[in-house]
Amino acid sequence: MPTTYPKCSPTEMQGLLVLLSGHKGSEDVALLADDLDLEIDEILPALDFASVLGLVRVKDGRATFTELGQRYLGDSIRERKSLLREQLKRTTLFRTLLRALESAPDHRLTDEQLTQLVSVTSATADEAVQNIVNWGRYTGLVRYDPEEHVLIAVRAPPSAPKPPAGSRPPPSAATPPPGGPAGGRKPPTRGPGQEPESPPLATVVA
């Protein structure tokens, strides 16, 4: 994926995609800017970021949804964040970032370490670091501690181990053991013509 990461917030990109959807998924960039009452260079960061994430294709001054972009608009908010998270992982910047976090002590990076990482981008250090914080937090990839000025990896909880194939779950306490009721006692039986046992005297008196 490209290594250009323009300064753009998730809200700005989302607004542009919704506008493009209102133009049936394809429109001249100049007309999109006009609809927003903005100059073309003011919407380019959001447009470029959508292009970096594979949601929009820009050619000859015209922006058009990709198949992934169309899917994005039809998804729920949770699904959109999941899609963006996977797309960010494919970018050079976030791939490098996540590897650095994985190998760092306590899975944390300081502001100074982040500044060194953004050297792979064409953006200024401050803009790139702000993008990392904004997009990483929005998609749940990272969180940022403003007091300690550190970026912290958000690690998925380990999934519960699956039981081996063919294994049976342990019997519950309510399940009687094989051979009859609890305690292994069988219900009393009587032969043909034999009267049933009389109930205890206390039961009759009651």
mmCIF file of C-alpha atoms in Angstrom:
data_model
loop_
_atom_site.group_PDB
_atom_site.id
_atom_site.type_symbol
_atom_site.label_atom_id
_atom_site.label_comp_id
_atom_site.label_asym_id
_atom_site.label_seq_id
_atom_site.Cartn_x
_atom_site.Cartn_y
_atom_site.Cartn_z
ATOM 1 C CA MET A 1 0.000 0.000 0.000
ATOM 2 C CA PRO A 2 1.138 3.625 -0.450
ATOM 3 C CA THR A 3 3.171 5.383 2.197
ATOM 4 C CA THR A 4 1.327 8.705 1.957
ATOM 5 C CA TYR A 5 -0.841 9.367 4.997
ATOM 6 C CA PRO A 6 -2.566 12.759 4.801
ATOM 7 C CA LYS A 7 -3.950 14.293 7.966
ATOM 8 C CA CYS A 8 -7.576 13.244 8.034
ATOM 9 C CA SER A 9 -9.950 12.239 10.818
ATOM 10 C CA PRO A 10 -12.390 9.302 10.588
ATOM 11 C CA THR A 11 -15.285 11.772 10.690
ATOM 12 C CA GLU A 12 -13.935 13.758 7.734
ATOM 13 C CA MET A 13 -13.478 10.665 5.601
ATOM 14 C CA GLN A 14 -16.892 9.321 6.559
ATOM 15 C CA GLY A 15 -18.553 12.594 5.553
ATOM 16 C CA LEU A 16 -16.879 12.498 2.153
ATOM 17 C CA LEU A 17 -17.949 8.896 1.532
ATOM 18 C CA VAL A 18 -21.550 9.683 2.409
ATOM 19 C CA LEU A 19 -21.461 12.642 -0.005
ATOM 20 C CA LEU A 20 -20.005 10.461 -2.759
ATOM 21 C CA SER A 21 -22.764 7.929 -2.140
ATOM 22 C CA GLY A 22 -25.297 10.684 -2.776
ATOM 23 C CA HIS A 23 -23.709 11.115 -6.216
ATOM 24 C CA LYS A 24 -24.339 7.431 -7.026
ATOM 25 C CA GLY A 25 -20.800 6.458 -6.086
ATOM 26 C CA SER A 26 -18.911 8.455 -8.729
ATOM 27 C CA GLU A 27 -18.349 12.191 -9.197
ATOM 28 C CA ASP A 28 -15.841 14.846 -10.204
ATOM 29 C CA VAL A 29 -13.730 15.912 -7.259
ATOM 30 C CA ALA A 30 -14.398 19.583 -8.075
ATOM 31 C CA LEU A 31 -18.156 19.044 -7.782
ATOM 32 C CA LEU A 32 -17.749 17.225 -4.479
ATOM 33 C CA ALA A 33 -15.771 20.177 -3.118
ATOM 34 C CA ASP A 34 -18.417 22.556 -4.415
ATOM 35 C CA ASP A 35 -21.161 20.621 -2.611
ATOM 36 C CA LEU A 36 -19.223 21.002 0.633
ATOM 37 C CA ASP A 37 -18.533 24.676 -0.077
ATOM 38 C CA LEU A 38 -14.811 23.932 0.142
ATOM 39 C CA GLU A 39 -11.777 24.304 -2.047
ATOM 40 C CA ILE A 40 -10.540 21.160 -3.789
ATOM 41 C CA ASP A 41 -7.350 21.036 -1.731
ATOM 42 C CA GLU A 42 -9.469 21.045 1.428
ATOM 43 C CA ILE A 43 -11.150 17.722 0.611
ATOM 44 C CA LEU A 44 -8.063 16.062 -0.828
ATOM 45 C CA PRO A 45 -6.791 14.723 2.532
ATOM 46 C CA ALA A 46 -10.039 12.796 3.144
ATOM 47 C CA LEU A 47 -10.115 11.646 -0.466
ATOM 48 C CA ASP A 48 -6.481 10.535 -0.373
ATOM 49 C CA PHE A 49 -6.962 8.630 2.863
ATOM 50 C CA ALA A 50 -10.020 6.850 1.476
ATOM 51 C CA SER A 51 -7.871 5.917 -1.498
ATOM 52 C CA VAL A 52 -5.061 4.631 0.764
ATOM 53 C CA LEU A 53 -7.596 2.370 2.510
ATOM 54 C CA GLY A 54 -8.889 1.040 -0.795
ATOM 55 C CA LEU A 55 -12.378 2.533 -0.469
ATOM 56 C CA VAL A 56 -12.186 5.032 -3.345
ATOM 57 C CA ARG A 57 -10.353 5.180 -6.652
ATOM 58 C CA VAL A 58 -9.416 8.578 -8.108
ATOM 59 C CA LYS A 59 -8.656 8.862 -11.808
ATOM 60 C CA ASP A 60 -8.658 11.893 -14.113
ATOM 61 C CA GLY A 61 -10.129 14.093 -11.399
ATOM 62 C CA ARG A 62 -13.059 11.748 -10.726
ATOM 63 C CA ALA A 63 -13.659 9.805 -7.494
ATOM 64 C CA THR A 64 -15.390 6.421 -7.683
ATOM 65 C CA PHE A 65 -16.223 3.853 -5.046
ATOM 66 C CA THR A 66 -14.355 0.583 -5.152
ATOM 67 C CA GLU A 67 -16.219 -2.634 -4.383
ATOM 68 C CA LEU A 68 -14.799 -2.441 -0.865
ATOM 69 C CA GLY A 69 -16.049 1.132 -0.496
ATOM 70 C CA GLN A 70 -19.563 0.127 -1.498
ATOM 71 C CA ARG A 71 -19.472 -2.689 1.031
ATOM 72 C CA TYR A 72 -18.238 -0.273 3.699
ATOM 73 C CA LEU A 73 -21.260 2.004 3.329
ATOM 74 C CA GLY A 74 -23.645 -0.941 3.625
ATOM 75 C CA ASP A 75 -22.039 -2.223 6.827
ATOM 76 C CA SER A 76 -22.999 -1.510 10.431
ATOM 77 C CA ILE A 77 -20.795 0.785 12.520
ATOM 78 C CA ARG A 78 -19.081 -2.207 14.138
ATOM 79 C CA GLU A 79 -18.485 -3.828 10.757
ATOM 80 C CA ARG A 80 -17.108 -0.571 9.354
ATOM 81 C CA LYS A 81 -14.593 -0.294 12.171
ATOM 82 C CA SER A 82 -13.578 -3.906 11.670
ATOM 83 C CA LEU A 83 -13.072 -3.312 7.938
ATOM 84 C CA LEU A 84 -11.017 -0.158 8.561
ATOM 85 C CA ARG A 85 -8.957 -1.989 11.165
ATOM 86 C CA GLU A 86 -8.000 -4.694 8.680
ATOM 87 C CA GLN A 87 -7.229 -2.135 5.964
ATOM 88 C CA LEU A 88 -5.030 -0.113 8.306
ATOM 89 C CA LYS A 89 -3.073 -3.253 9.174
ATOM 90 C CA ARG A 90 -2.154 -3.560 5.496
ATOM 91 C CA THR A 91 -0.612 -0.098 5.290
ATOM 92 C CA THR A 92 3.131 0.249 5.655
ATOM 93 C CA LEU A 93 2.808 2.660 8.570
ATOM 94 C CA PHE A 94 0.450 0.622 10.739
ATOM 95 C CA ARG A 95 2.112 -2.668 9.878
ATOM 96 C CA THR A 96 5.417 -1.217 11.070
ATOM 97 C CA LEU A 97 3.737 0.321 14.104
ATOM 98 C CA LEU A 98 2.065 -2.888 15.256
ATOM 99 C CA ARG A 99 5.302 -4.861 14.885
ATOM 100 C CA ALA A 100 7.121 -2.264 16.973
ATOM 101 C CA LEU A 101 4.427 -2.392 19.660
ATOM 102 C CA GLU A 102 4.535 -6.181 19.715
ATOM 103 C CA SER A 103 8.281 -6.226 20.350
ATOM 104 C CA ALA A 104 8.405 -3.233 22.731
ATOM 105 C CA PRO A 105 8.564 -3.695 26.522
ATOM 106 C CA ASP A 106 5.027 -3.743 27.924
ATOM 107 C CA HIS A 107 3.858 -3.233 24.311
ATOM 108 C CA ARG A 108 4.172 0.559 24.585
ATOM 109 C CA LEU A 109 5.815 3.261 22.483
ATOM 110 C CA THR A 110 6.716 6.777 23.560
ATOM 111 C CA ASP A 111 6.080 9.898 21.490
ATOM 112 C CA GLU A 112 9.763 9.962 20.544
ATOM 113 C CA GLN A 113 9.640 6.381 19.302
ATOM 114 C CA LEU A 114 6.504 7.158 17.303
ATOM 115 C CA THR A 115 8.242 10.099 15.659
ATOM 116 C CA GLN A 116 11.020 7.785 14.519
ATOM 117 C CA LEU A 117 8.503 5.355 13.037
ATOM 118 C CA VAL A 118 6.720 7.947 10.906
ATOM 119 C CA SER A 119 9.867 8.526 8.889
ATOM 120 C CA VAL A 120 8.371 6.028 6.384
ATOM 121 C CA THR A 121 5.666 8.536 5.512
ATOM 122 C CA SER A 122 5.686 11.714 3.485
ATOM 123 C CA ALA A 123 3.677 13.584 6.128
ATOM 124 C CA THR A 124 5.172 15.753 8.839
ATOM 125 C CA ALA A 125 5.894 13.995 12.119
ATOM 126 C CA ASP A 126 3.166 15.778 14.083
ATOM 127 C CA GLU A 127 0.499 15.038 11.489
ATOM 128 C CA ALA A 128 1.482 11.390 11.172
ATOM 129 C CA VAL A 129 1.538 10.848 14.940
ATOM 130 C CA GLN A 130 -1.878 12.487 15.272
ATOM 131 C CA ASN A 131 -3.219 10.251 12.523
ATOM 132 C CA ILE A 132 -1.907 7.178 14.292
ATOM 133 C CA VAL A 133 -3.611 8.172 17.531
ATOM 134 C CA ASN A 134 -6.916 9.135 15.881
ATOM 135 C CA TRP A 135 -7.268 6.138 13.592
ATOM 136 C CA GLY A 136 -5.728 3.644 15.993
ATOM 137 C CA ARG A 137 -8.135 4.591 18.759
ATOM 138 C CA TYR A 138 -11.142 4.778 16.443
ATOM 139 C CA THR A 139 -10.601 1.270 15.092
ATOM 140 C CA GLY A 140 -9.507 -0.250 18.405
ATOM 141 C CA LEU A 141 -5.961 -1.073 17.286
ATOM 142 C CA VAL A 142 -4.263 1.041 19.946
ATOM 143 C CA ARG A 143 -4.990 3.382 22.813
ATOM 144 C CA TYR A 144 -3.110 6.461 23.932
ATOM 145 C CA ASP A 145 -2.228 7.581 27.443
ATOM 146 C CA PRO A 146 -2.047 11.403 27.329
ATOM 147 C CA GLU A 147 -0.530 11.620 30.811
ATOM 148 C CA GLU A 148 2.400 9.301 30.131
ATOM 149 C CA HIS A 149 2.515 10.180 26.402
ATOM 150 C CA VAL A 150 2.668 6.551 25.319
ATOM 151 C CA LEU A 151 0.863 4.525 22.685
ATOM 152 C CA ILE A 152 -0.348 1.154 23.968
ATOM 153 C CA ALA A 153 -1.242 -1.906 21.927
ATOM 154 C CA VAL A 154 -4.764 -3.231 22.297
ATOM 155 C CA ARG A 155 -4.333 -6.968 22.459
ATOM 156 C CA ALA A 156 -7.257 -9.290 21.719
ATOM 157 C CA PRO A 157 -8.146 -11.593 24.644
ATOM 158 C CA PRO A 158 -7.141 -15.234 24.094
ATOM 159 C CA SER A 159 -9.938 -17.425 22.882
ATOM 160 C CA ALA A 160 -11.100 -20.331 25.033
ATOM 161 C CA PRO A 161 -9.461 -23.643 24.046
ATOM 162 C CA LYS A 162 -11.679 -26.025 22.139
ATOM 163 C CA PRO A 163 -12.242 -29.528 23.578
ATOM 164 C CA PRO A 164 -10.522 -32.370 21.712
ATOM 165 C CA ALA A 165 -12.494 -33.960 18.919
ATOM 166 C CA GLY A 166 -14.705 -36.806 20.154
ATOM 167 C CA SER A 167 -14.548 -35.770 23.817
ATOM 168 C CA ARG A 168 -17.718 -35.732 25.887
ATOM 169 C CA PRO A 169 -18.675 -33.050 28.385
ATOM 170 C CA PRO A 170 -18.618 -34.141 32.053
ATOM 171 C CA PRO A 171 -22.013 -35.216 33.407
ATOM 172 C CA SER A 172 -23.860 -32.568 35.364
ATOM 173 C CA ALA A 173 -24.772 -33.043 39.000
ATOM 174 C CA ALA A 174 -28.442 -33.308 38.054
ATOM 175 C CA THR A 175 -27.799 -36.235 35.709
ATOM 176 C CA PRO A 176 -28.363 -39.583 37.486
ATOM 177 C CA PRO A 177 -25.565 -42.109 37.133
ATOM 178 C CA PRO A 178 -26.039 -45.122 34.912
ATOM 179 C CA GLY A 179 -28.150 -47.841 36.461
ATOM 180 C CA GLY A 180 -30.951 -45.822 37.942
ATOM 181 C CA PRO A 181 -31.647 -42.968 40.384
ATOM 182 C CA ALA A 182 -29.074 -41.264 42.551
ATOM 183 C CA GLY A 183 -27.268 -43.546 44.950
ATOM 184 C CA GLY A 184 -27.552 -46.566 42.653
ATOM 185 C CA ARG A 185 -30.797 -47.732 44.306
ATOM 186 C CA LYS A 186 -33.406 -49.275 42.080
ATOM 187 C CA PRO A 187 -37.101 -48.501 42.573
ATOM 188 C CA PRO A 188 -38.921 -51.282 44.489
ATOM 189 C CA THR A 189 -40.712 -53.837 42.387
ATOM 190 C CA ARG A 190 -43.590 -56.155 43.314
ATOM 191 C CA GLY A 191 -44.670 -59.435 41.902
ATOM 192 C CA PRO A 192 -48.033 -60.213 40.351
ATOM 193 C CA GLY A 193 -50.864 -59.950 42.870
ATOM 194 C CA GLN A 194 -48.657 -58.428 45.546
ATOM 195 C CA GLU A 195 -50.106 -55.381 47.293
ATOM 196 C CA PRO A 196 -48.085 -52.208 47.258
ATOM 197 C CA GLU A 197 -46.238 -51.336 50.421
ATOM 198 C CA SER A 198 -48.238 -49.267 52.899
ATOM 199 C CA PRO A 199 -47.101 -45.704 53.383
ATOM 200 C CA PRO A 200 -45.423 -44.809 56.666
ATOM 201 C CA LEU A 201 -47.767 -44.249 59.617
ATOM 202 C CA ALA A 202 -46.762 -40.629 59.922
ATOM 203 C CA THR A 203 -47.981 -40.042 56.395
ATOM 204 C CA VAL A 204 -51.366 -41.606 57.113
ATOM 205 C CA VAL A 205 -51.839 -39.609 60.298
ATOM 206 C CA ALA A 206 -50.957 -36.360 58.565
#
